Coordinates of C-alpha atoms and ligand atoms in Angstrom, one line a residue:
X647 CA -40.4 -53.5 76.8
X648 CA -41.1 -51.3 79.8
X649 CA -37.6 -50.9 81.4
X650 CA -35.8 -47.6 81.0
X651 CA -33.8 -48.3 77.9
X652 CA -31.0 -46.0 76.8
X653 CA -28.9 -47.2 73.9
X654 CA -25.3 -46.4 72.8
X655 CA -24.3 -47.4 69.3
X656 CA -20.5 -47.5 69.0
X657 CA -19.2 -47.0 65.4
X658 CA -21.4 -45.0 63.1
X659 CA -20.5 -46.5 59.7
X660 CA -22.5 -48.5 57.1
X661 CA -23.9 -50.7 59.9
X662 CA -24.0 -48.5 63.0
X663 CA -25.7 -45.4 61.5
X664 CA -28.8 -47.1 60.0
X665 CA -29.2 -49.1 63.3
X666 CA -28.8 -46.0 65.5
X667 CA -31.3 -44.1 63.4
X668 CA -33.8 -47.0 63.6
X669 CA -33.5 -47.3 67.4
X670 CA -33.7 -43.5 67.8
X671 CA -37.3 -43.6 66.4
X672 CA -38.3 -45.3 69.6
X673 CA -35.5 -44.9 72.3
X674 CA -32.9 -42.3 73.4
X675 CA -29.8 -43.2 71.5
X676 CA -26.2 -41.9 71.7
X677 CA -24.3 -42.6 68.5
X678 CA -20.6 -42.6 69.3
X679 CA -17.7 -42.6 66.8
X680 CA -14.0 -41.9 67.2
X681 CA -14.0 -40.2 63.8
X682 CA -14.8 -36.6 64.7
X683 CA -15.4 -35.4 61.1
X684 CA -17.9 -38.2 60.6
X685 CA -19.7 -37.1 63.8
X686 CA -19.7 -33.4 62.7
X687 CA -21.2 -34.2 59.3
X688 CA -23.8 -36.5 60.8
X689 CA -24.8 -33.8 63.3
X690 CA -25.6 -31.6 60.2
X691 CA -27.7 -34.4 58.8
X692 CA -25.2 -35.6 56.1
X693 CA -24.3 -39.3 55.8
X694 CA -21.5 -39.7 53.3
X695 CA -22.2 -43.5 53.1
X696 CA -25.6 -42.6 51.5
X697 CA -27.3 -45.2 53.7
X698 CA -29.5 -42.8 55.6
X699 CA -31.0 -39.8 53.7
X700 CA -30.9 -36.3 55.1
X701 CA -34.6 -36.1 55.8
X702 CA -34.7 -39.4 57.8
X703 CA -31.6 -38.4 59.8
X704 CA -32.8 -34.9 60.6
X705 CA -36.1 -36.4 61.9
X706 CA -34.3 -38.2 64.7
X707 CA -31.3 -35.9 65.4
X708 CA -31.2 -34.2 68.8
X709 CA -28.5 -31.7 69.9
X710 CA -28.0 -33.1 73.4
X711 CA -28.4 -36.5 75.1
X712 CA -32.1 -37.0 75.7
X713 CA -34.4 -39.1 77.8
X714 CA -37.0 -39.1 75.0
X715 CA -36.5 -40.8 71.7
X716 CA -33.8 -39.4 69.3
X717 CA -30.2 -39.7 68.2
X718 CA -27.4 -37.7 69.7
X719 CA -24.1 -38.1 67.8
X720 CA -20.9 -37.7 69.7
X721 CA -17.2 -38.5 69.9
X722 CA -17.0 -38.0 73.6
X723 CA -17.3 -41.3 75.6
X724 CA -18.8 -39.6 78.7
X725 CA -21.9 -38.8 76.6
X726 CA -22.7 -42.6 76.9
X727 CA -22.6 -42.6 80.7
X728 CA -26.3 -43.0 81.1
X729 CA -26.7 -45.7 78.6
X730 CA -27.6 -49.3 79.6
X731 CA -27.4 -51.1 76.2
X732 CA -24.1 -50.7 74.3
X733 CA -24.2 -51.9 70.7
X734 CA -20.8 -52.2 69.1
X735 CA -20.6 -51.9 65.3
X736 CA -16.9 -51.3 64.5
X737 CA -14.9 -52.7 61.6
X738 CA -13.4 -56.1 61.6
X739 CA -10.8 -56.0 58.8
X740 CA -7.9 -58.4 58.0
X741 CA -4.3 -57.5 58.0
X742 CA -2.0 -57.6 55.0
X743 CA -1.6 -61.4 55.5
X744 CA -5.4 -61.8 55.6
X745 CA -5.4 -62.5 59.4
X746 CA -8.3 -61.1 61.5
X747 CA -7.5 -57.7 63.0
X748 CA -9.5 -57.3 66.1
X749 CA -8.0 -53.9 67.1
X750 CA -11.2 -51.9 66.6
X751 CA -13.1 -54.5 68.7
X752 CA -10.5 -54.3 71.5
X753 CA -10.4 -50.5 71.5
X754 CA -14.2 -50.1 71.5
X755 CA -14.5 -52.7 74.3
X756 CA -12.0 -50.6 76.3
X757 CA -14.1 -47.5 75.7
X758 CA -17.2 -49.3 76.9
X759 CA -15.4 -51.0 79.8
X760 CA -14.6 -47.6 81.2
X761 CA -18.2 -46.6 81.5
X762 CA -19.8 -50.0 82.1
X763 CA -22.2 -50.3 85.1
X764 CA -23.9 -53.1 86.9
X765 CA -26.9 -54.5 84.9
X766 CA -25.7 -53.1 81.5
X767 CA -25.8 -55.3 78.4
X768 CA -23.1 -55.1 75.7
X769 CA -24.1 -56.4 72.3
X770 CA -21.6 -56.9 69.5
X771 CA -22.8 -56.7 65.8
X772 CA -19.4 -56.7 64.0
X773 CA -18.8 -59.9 61.9
X774 CA -16.4 -62.2 63.7
X775 CA -15.5 -65.8 64.0
X776 CA -17.2 -67.9 66.7
X777 CA -15.7 -67.1 70.1
X778 CA -14.6 -63.5 69.6
X779 CA -17.4 -62.0 71.8
X780 CA -16.9 -64.2 74.8
X781 CA -13.2 -65.0 74.5
X782 CA -11.7 -61.8 73.1
X783 CA -14.1 -58.9 73.8
X784 CA -15.6 -59.8 77.2
X785 CA -12.2 -60.2 78.9
X786 CA -11.4 -56.6 77.9
X787 CA -14.7 -55.4 79.3
X788 CA -14.1 -57.3 82.5
X789 CA -10.5 -56.1 82.9
X790 CA -11.2 -52.4 82.2
X791 CA -14.5 -52.3 84.2
X792 CA -13.6 -54.6 87.1
X793 CA -17.0 -56.2 86.6
X794 CA -17.9 -59.8 85.9
X795 CA -19.9 -61.2 83.0
X796 CA -23.3 -62.7 83.9
X797 CA -22.8 -61.5 87.5
X798 CA -22.5 -57.7 87.0
X799 CA -23.1 -57.2 83.3
X800 CA -24.2 -59.2 80.3
X801 CA -23.3 -59.7 76.7
X802 CA -25.0 -60.4 73.4
X803 CA -24.3 -60.9 69.8
X804 CA -26.6 -59.9 66.9
X805 CA -25.0 -59.9 63.4
X806 CA -26.0 -57.3 60.8
X807 CA -27.1 -58.4 57.4
X808 CA -27.6 -55.1 55.6
X809 CA -26.6 -54.7 52.0
X810 CA -25.1 -51.2 51.4
X811 CA -26.7 -49.4 48.4
X812 CA -29.8 -51.6 48.7
X813 CA -32.7 -49.3 49.4
X814 CA -35.2 -52.1 49.5
X815 CA -33.7 -54.5 52.2
X816 CA -33.2 -51.8 54.8
X817 CA -32.2 -52.8 58.4
X818 CA -35.8 -53.0 59.8
X819 CA -36.9 -55.3 56.9
X820 CA -34.2 -57.9 57.4
X821 CA -34.8 -60.7 60.0
X822 CA -32.2 -60.4 62.7
X823 CA -30.4 -63.1 64.6
X824 CA -30.0 -62.4 68.3
X825 CA -28.3 -64.1 71.2
X826 CA -27.3 -63.5 74.8
X827 CA -24.7 -64.6 77.4
X828 CA -27.5 -66.3 79.4
X829 CA -31.0 -67.5 78.3
X830 CA -32.7 -64.6 80.1
X831 CA -30.4 -62.1 78.5
X832 CA -31.0 -63.7 75.1
X833 CA -34.7 -63.0 75.6
X834 CA -33.9 -59.4 76.6
X835 CA -31.6 -58.8 73.6
X836 CA -34.2 -60.4 71.3
X837 CA -37.0 -58.2 72.7
X838 CA -35.0 -55.1 72.1
X839 CA -34.4 -55.9 68.4
X840 CA -37.9 -57.2 68.0
X841 CA -39.3 -53.8 69.1
X842 CA -37.9 -52.1 66.0
X843 CA -37.2 -54.9 63.4
X844 CA -40.4 -55.3 61.5
X845 CA -39.1 -58.5 59.8
X846 CA -38.8 -60.2 63.2
X847 CA -35.9 -61.9 64.9
X848 CA -34.4 -65.4 65.4
X849 CA -33.1 -66.0 68.9
X850 CA -30.0 -68.3 68.6
X851 CA -29.3 -70.6 71.6
X852 CA -25.8 -69.2 72.2
X853 CA -23.6 -66.3 71.2
X854 CA -21.2 -68.7 69.3
X855 CA -24.1 -70.0 67.2
X856 CA -25.1 -66.5 66.2
X857 CA -21.4 -65.6 65.4
X858 CA -21.0 -68.7 63.3
X859 CA -24.3 -68.1 61.5
X860 CA -23.2 -64.7 60.2
X861 CA -19.7 -65.8 59.1
X862 CA -21.0 -68.7 57.2
X863 CA -23.7 -66.6 55.4
X864 CA -20.9 -64.6 53.8
X865 CA -18.6 -67.5 53.3
X866 CA -21.4 -69.4 51.5
X867 CA -21.8 -66.5 49.1
X868 CA -18.1 -66.2 48.5
X869 CA -17.8 -70.0 47.6
X870 CA -20.8 -69.9 45.3
X871 CA -19.5 -66.9 43.5
X872 CA -16.1 -68.6 43.2
X873 CA -17.8 -71.6 41.6
X874 CA -19.5 -69.5 38.9
X875 CA -16.3 -67.6 38.4
X876 CA -14.6 -70.9 37.7
X877 CA -17.4 -71.8 35.3
X878 CA -16.9 -68.5 33.5
X879 CA -13.2 -69.3 33.0
X880 CA -14.1 -72.8 31.7
X881 CA -16.9 -71.6 29.3
X882 CA -14.7 -68.7 28.0
X883 CA -12.2 -71.4 26.9
X884 CA -15.1 -73.3 25.2
X885 CA -16.4 -70.1 23.6
X886 CA -19.8 -70.5 25.4
X887 CA -21.6 -67.5 26.9
X888 CA -21.7 -68.1 30.7
X889 CA -24.7 -65.8 31.2
X890 CA -26.7 -67.8 28.7
X891 CA -25.7 -71.0 30.4
X892 CA -26.7 -69.6 33.8
X893 CA -30.0 -68.4 32.5
X894 CA -30.7 -71.8 31.1
X895 CA -29.7 -73.7 34.3
X896 CA -31.6 -71.3 36.5
X897 CA -34.9 -72.7 35.1
X898 CA -34.4 -75.6 37.4
X899 CA -36.2 -75.0 40.7
X900 CA -33.2 -75.6 43.0
X901 CA -30.4 -74.0 40.9
X902 CA -28.8 -71.2 42.8
X903 CA -28.7 -68.0 40.8
X904 CA -25.2 -66.7 41.5
X905 CA -23.3 -64.5 38.9
X906 CA -19.6 -64.4 38.1
X907 CA -17.7 -61.2 39.1
X908 CA -15.3 -59.4 41.4
X909 CA -15.7 -60.0 45.1
X910 CA -14.5 -56.9 46.9
X911 CA -15.5 -54.9 50.0
X912 CA -14.9 -55.7 53.6
X913 CA -17.5 -58.4 54.1
X914 CA -17.8 -61.3 51.6
X915 CA -14.1 -61.0 50.6
X916 CA -12.9 -60.8 54.2
X917 CA -15.2 -62.8 56.5
X918 CA -14.2 -66.3 55.1
X919 CA -10.6 -65.5 56.4
X920 CA -12.1 -65.1 59.9
X921 CA -13.6 -68.5 59.7
X922 CA -10.5 -70.1 58.1
X923 CA -8.2 -68.6 60.8
X924 CA -10.3 -70.0 63.6
X925 CA -10.6 -73.4 61.9
X926 CA -6.8 -73.5 61.6
X927 CA -6.4 -72.7 65.3
X928 CA -8.4 -75.9 65.9
X929 CA -6.0 -77.9 63.6
X930 CA -8.3 -78.0 60.6
X931 CA -7.1 -76.6 57.3
X932 CA -10.1 -75.4 55.3
X933 CA -9.9 -76.4 51.7
X934 CA -13.1 -75.2 50.0
X935 CA -13.2 -71.8 51.9
X936 CA -9.7 -70.9 51.0
X937 CA -9.9 -72.2 47.4
X938 CA -12.9 -69.9 47.0
X939 CA -10.9 -67.0 48.3
X940 CA -8.0 -67.7 45.9
X941 CA -10.2 -68.0 42.9
X942 CA -12.2 -64.9 43.6
X943 CA -9.0 -62.9 44.3
X944 CA -7.6 -64.0 40.9
X945 CA -10.5 -62.5 38.9
X946 CA -9.1 -58.9 38.5
X947 CA -6.1 -60.1 36.6
X948 CA -8.3 -62.6 34.7
X949 CA -10.7 -59.9 33.5
X950 CA -7.8 -57.7 32.4
X951 CA -6.3 -60.5 30.4
X952 CA -9.7 -61.2 28.7
X953 CA -10.1 -57.5 27.8
X954 CA -6.6 -57.5 26.3
X955 CA -7.3 -60.7 24.3
X956 CA -10.5 -59.2 22.9
X957 CA -8.8 -55.9 22.0
X958 CA -6.2 -57.9 20.0
X959 CA -8.9 -59.9 18.3
X960 CA -10.6 -56.7 17.2
X961 CA -7.3 -55.3 15.9
X962 CA -7.0 -52.6 18.6
X963 CA -3.4 -51.8 19.4
X964 CA -3.1 -52.5 23.1
X965 CA 0.1 -50.7 24.1
X966 CA -0.9 -47.0 24.3
X967 CA -4.7 -47.6 24.0
X968 CA -7.0 -45.5 26.1
X969 CA -9.6 -47.3 28.1
X970 CA -12.5 -46.1 30.2
X971 CA -13.2 -48.0 33.4
X972 CA -16.7 -47.4 34.6
X973 CA -16.8 -47.7 38.4
X974 CA -14.2 -48.1 41.1
X975 CA -16.4 -48.8 44.2
X976 CA -16.6 -52.3 45.4
X977 CA -20.3 -52.7 44.4
X978 CA -23.1 -50.9 42.6
X979 CA -24.9 -47.8 43.9
X980 CA -22.6 -47.6 46.9
X981 CA -19.7 -45.1 47.5
X982 CA -17.6 -47.7 49.4
X983 CA -14.2 -48.2 47.8
X984 CA -12.6 -50.3 50.5
X985 CA -11.0 -53.5 49.2
X986 CA -12.4 -52.9 45.7
X987 CA -11.1 -55.4 43.2
X988 CA -11.5 -53.0 40.3
X989 CA -8.1 -51.8 41.4
X990 CA -6.6 -55.2 40.4
X991 CA -8.2 -54.9 36.9
X992 CA -6.8 -51.3 36.5
X993 CA -3.3 -52.4 37.7
X994 CA -3.2 -55.3 35.3
X995 CA -4.4 -53.2 32.4
X996 CA -1.8 -50.6 33.1
X997 CA 0.9 -53.3 33.0
X998 CA -0.2 -54.0 29.4
X999 CA 0.6 -50.3 28.5
X1000 CA -3.1 -49.2 28.5
X1001 CA -3.9 -45.8 29.7
X1002 CA -7.0 -46.1 32.0
X1003 CA -9.4 -43.3 32.9
X1004 CA -11.6 -44.2 35.8
X1005 CA -15.0 -42.6 36.0
X1006 CA -17.2 -43.1 39.0
X1007 CA -19.9 -40.7 40.0
X1008 CA -20.2 -42.1 43.6
X1009 CA -16.6 -42.6 44.7
X1010 CA -14.8 -40.1 46.8
X1011 CA -11.9 -38.9 44.6
X1012 CA -9.6 -38.0 47.5
X1013 CA -10.2 -41.4 49.2
X1014 CA -9.3 -43.3 46.0
X1015 CA -6.2 -41.3 45.6
X1016 CA -5.1 -41.8 49.2
X1017 CA -6.0 -45.6 49.3
X1018 CA -4.8 -46.6 45.8
X1019 CA -2.8 -43.7 44.4
X1020 CA -5.3 -43.7 41.4
X1021 CA -6.9 -40.7 39.8
X1022 CA -10.7 -40.9 39.3
X1023 CA -13.2 -38.5 37.7
X1024 CA -16.7 -37.9 39.0
X1025 CA -18.1 -36.6 35.7
X1026 CA -18.3 -38.3 32.3
X1027 CA -15.1 -37.7 30.3
X1028 CA -15.5 -35.8 27.0
X1029 CA -13.4 -38.3 25.0
X1030 CA -13.7 -41.4 22.8
X1031 CA -12.0 -44.6 23.9
X1032 CA -10.5 -47.7 22.4
X1033 CA -12.1 -49.8 25.1
X1034 CA -14.8 -49.4 27.8
X1035 CA -15.0 -51.8 30.7
X1036 CA -18.2 -51.7 32.8
X1037 CA -16.8 -52.8 36.1
X1038 CA -19.5 -51.7 38.5
X1039 CA -23.2 -51.7 37.6
X1040 CA -24.1 -48.2 39.0
X1041 CA -27.7 -47.3 37.9
X1042 CA -26.2 -44.2 36.2
X1043 CA -24.0 -46.3 33.9
X1044 CA -27.0 -48.2 32.5
X1045 CA -28.3 -45.0 31.0
X1046 CA -25.1 -44.0 29.2
X1047 CA -25.0 -43.6 25.5
X1048 CA -21.9 -45.8 24.9
X1049 CA -21.6 -45.1 21.2
X1050 CA -20.7 -41.4 22.1
X1051 CA -17.8 -42.7 24.2
X1052 CA -16.5 -45.3 21.7
X1053 CA -14.0 -44.8 18.8
X1054 CA -15.1 -46.5 15.5
X1055 CA -13.3 -49.7 16.4
X1056 CA -13.7 -50.1 20.1
X1057 CA -14.4 -52.8 22.7
X1058 CA -17.2 -52.8 25.2
X1059 CA -16.6 -55.3 28.0
X1060 CA -19.4 -55.9 30.5
X1061 CA -18.0 -57.4 33.7
X1062 CA -21.4 -57.5 35.4
X1063 CA -23.4 -58.9 32.4
X1064 CA -26.0 -56.1 32.6
X1065 CA -25.7 -54.6 29.1
X1066 CA -27.0 -57.6 27.3
X1067 CA -26.6 -57.5 23.5
X1068 CA -24.8 -54.2 23.2
X1069 CA -21.6 -55.4 24.9
X1070 CA -18.9 -57.3 22.9
X1071 CA -18.4 -59.7 25.8
X1072 CA -19.3 -60.3 29.4
X1073 CA -17.8 -62.4 32.1
Ligands
NAD1645 N1 -21.0 -52.8 55.4 C1 -21.6 -53.9 55.3 O1 -22.2 -54.2 54.3 C2 -21.8 -54.8 56.5 C3 -22.9 -55.7 56.5 C4 -23.0 -56.6 57.6 C5 -22.0 -56.6 58.6 N2 -21.0 -55.7 58.5 C6 -20.0 -55.8 59.6 O2 -20.3 -54.7 60.5 C7 -19.1 -54.2 61.0 C8 -19.0 -52.7 60.7 O3 -18.9 -52.5 59.3 P1 -19.2 -51.1 58.6 O4 -19.3 -51.4 57.2 O5 -20.3 -50.4 59.3 O6 -17.8 -50.4 58.9 P2 -17.5 -48.8 58.7 O7 -16.0 -48.7 58.5 O8 -18.4 -48.2 57.7 O9 -17.9 -48.1 60.1 C9 -17.2 -48.4 61.3 C10 -17.2 -47.1 62.1 O10 -16.6 -47.4 63.3 C11 -15.8 -46.4 63.7 N3 -14.8 -46.8 64.7 C12 -13.7 -47.5 64.5 N4 -13.1 -47.8 65.6 C13 -13.9 -47.3 66.6 C14 -13.8 -47.3 68.0 N5 -12.8 -47.8 68.6 N6 -14.7 -46.6 68.7 C15 -15.8 -46.1 68.1 N7 -15.9 -46.0 66.7 C16 -15.0 -46.7 66.0 C17 -15.2 -45.8 62.4 O11 -14.8 -44.5 62.6 C18 -16.4 -46.0 61.5 O12 -17.2 -44.8 61.4 C19 -17.9 -55.0 60.4 O13 -17.7 -56.1 61.3 C20 -18.5 -55.5 59.1 O14 -17.9 -56.7 58.7 C21 -20.8 -54.8 57.5

């Protein structure tokens, strides 16, 4: 690509920061975020999400906007004035009724609209339902800038597929779907990503196709996990080990290897609601998608009930028992606690009169307290417990000496099925 490319990445979270760092190895990049404390720590090379290590970040950081390659982090919109590619990576949550909340997309589109110039390209990466880019975001860009799509400026959509905590499948190693508001812009957007994504790109024919592709990837995972969660409930009733059944079935070449468990976080547990909402607007009531959501959302309470039943079977007095919950984050080896379903397990266990100690070496104690009003500890408690629940498979937990933490008659429940024979039971 030989044009004078200057990129702004708006929203420096789990998705935006790794992407901004990658582009900054080749282009001048301004990383913009409204969270000033996030920008301050990034400027000093610290990424609290643990997605980009300090050395990698320091390598690209620059202390003022540059015309060479490098990443300048800022919370001042004017620092993006010279940019001609704007990539928006802000959150797309749901509200308390599980309806899509597009506020961060509207607000970031307003920010970009104010500095948009003729010829610029605005690419959205946030996960959305088909139609959000062209029908919700572009009108904001047009209104605020006074410019017209495909006449004065252009749009694109390129969904992100990273998997936080996964140091193997990093952004450049994951094939990226791209799209543009015209065929020519599609090619330009595609070329931009192709220049840094070593795994290559797939240029989708339209923005809506690219939007739909992303939302169904996560919905498919949600539905498949819901299916194995249902199987776990059935096999528990039959006293059959689900993990053993799955291992046997997985020997067939086309059996999909999904595992039962909690579906938290702000992607797989949220994105199906985006698709469902849009389907309903078209008069279609999705059955499978919403059934999957309901089933997965019921798993926290189910796990707590299983733990209590097993404690009773072992003759452990439930009311007043002390239990160690290992992990509070929504997934392994990642500090993200947003929408973690461990909270449902803890709430349910507490209702049975169990005193729960939560140990998580990665979670931010203050954030857990603020979000869930729950106390967490970052170091291993010096105590013995009536029950231990391995809720999150952080690498650190796999090295624990469980017998040191267990009373003589104690239950070890392995939600993730990673402890094998040493656990009393697993989902
Ligand atoms: N985290 C993942 O695993 C993942 C994977 C693929 C796709 N996605 C999607 O990518 C999008 C971003 O997710 P994330 O996990 O990076 O979120 P995040 O919460 O980690 O980061 C978002 C950042 O955007 C900033 N922000 C919010 N409003 C802003 C605004 N108006 N202007 C500028 N900055 C603003 C926030 O301060 C935050 O730092 C979502 O749509 C998500 O569904 C996430």
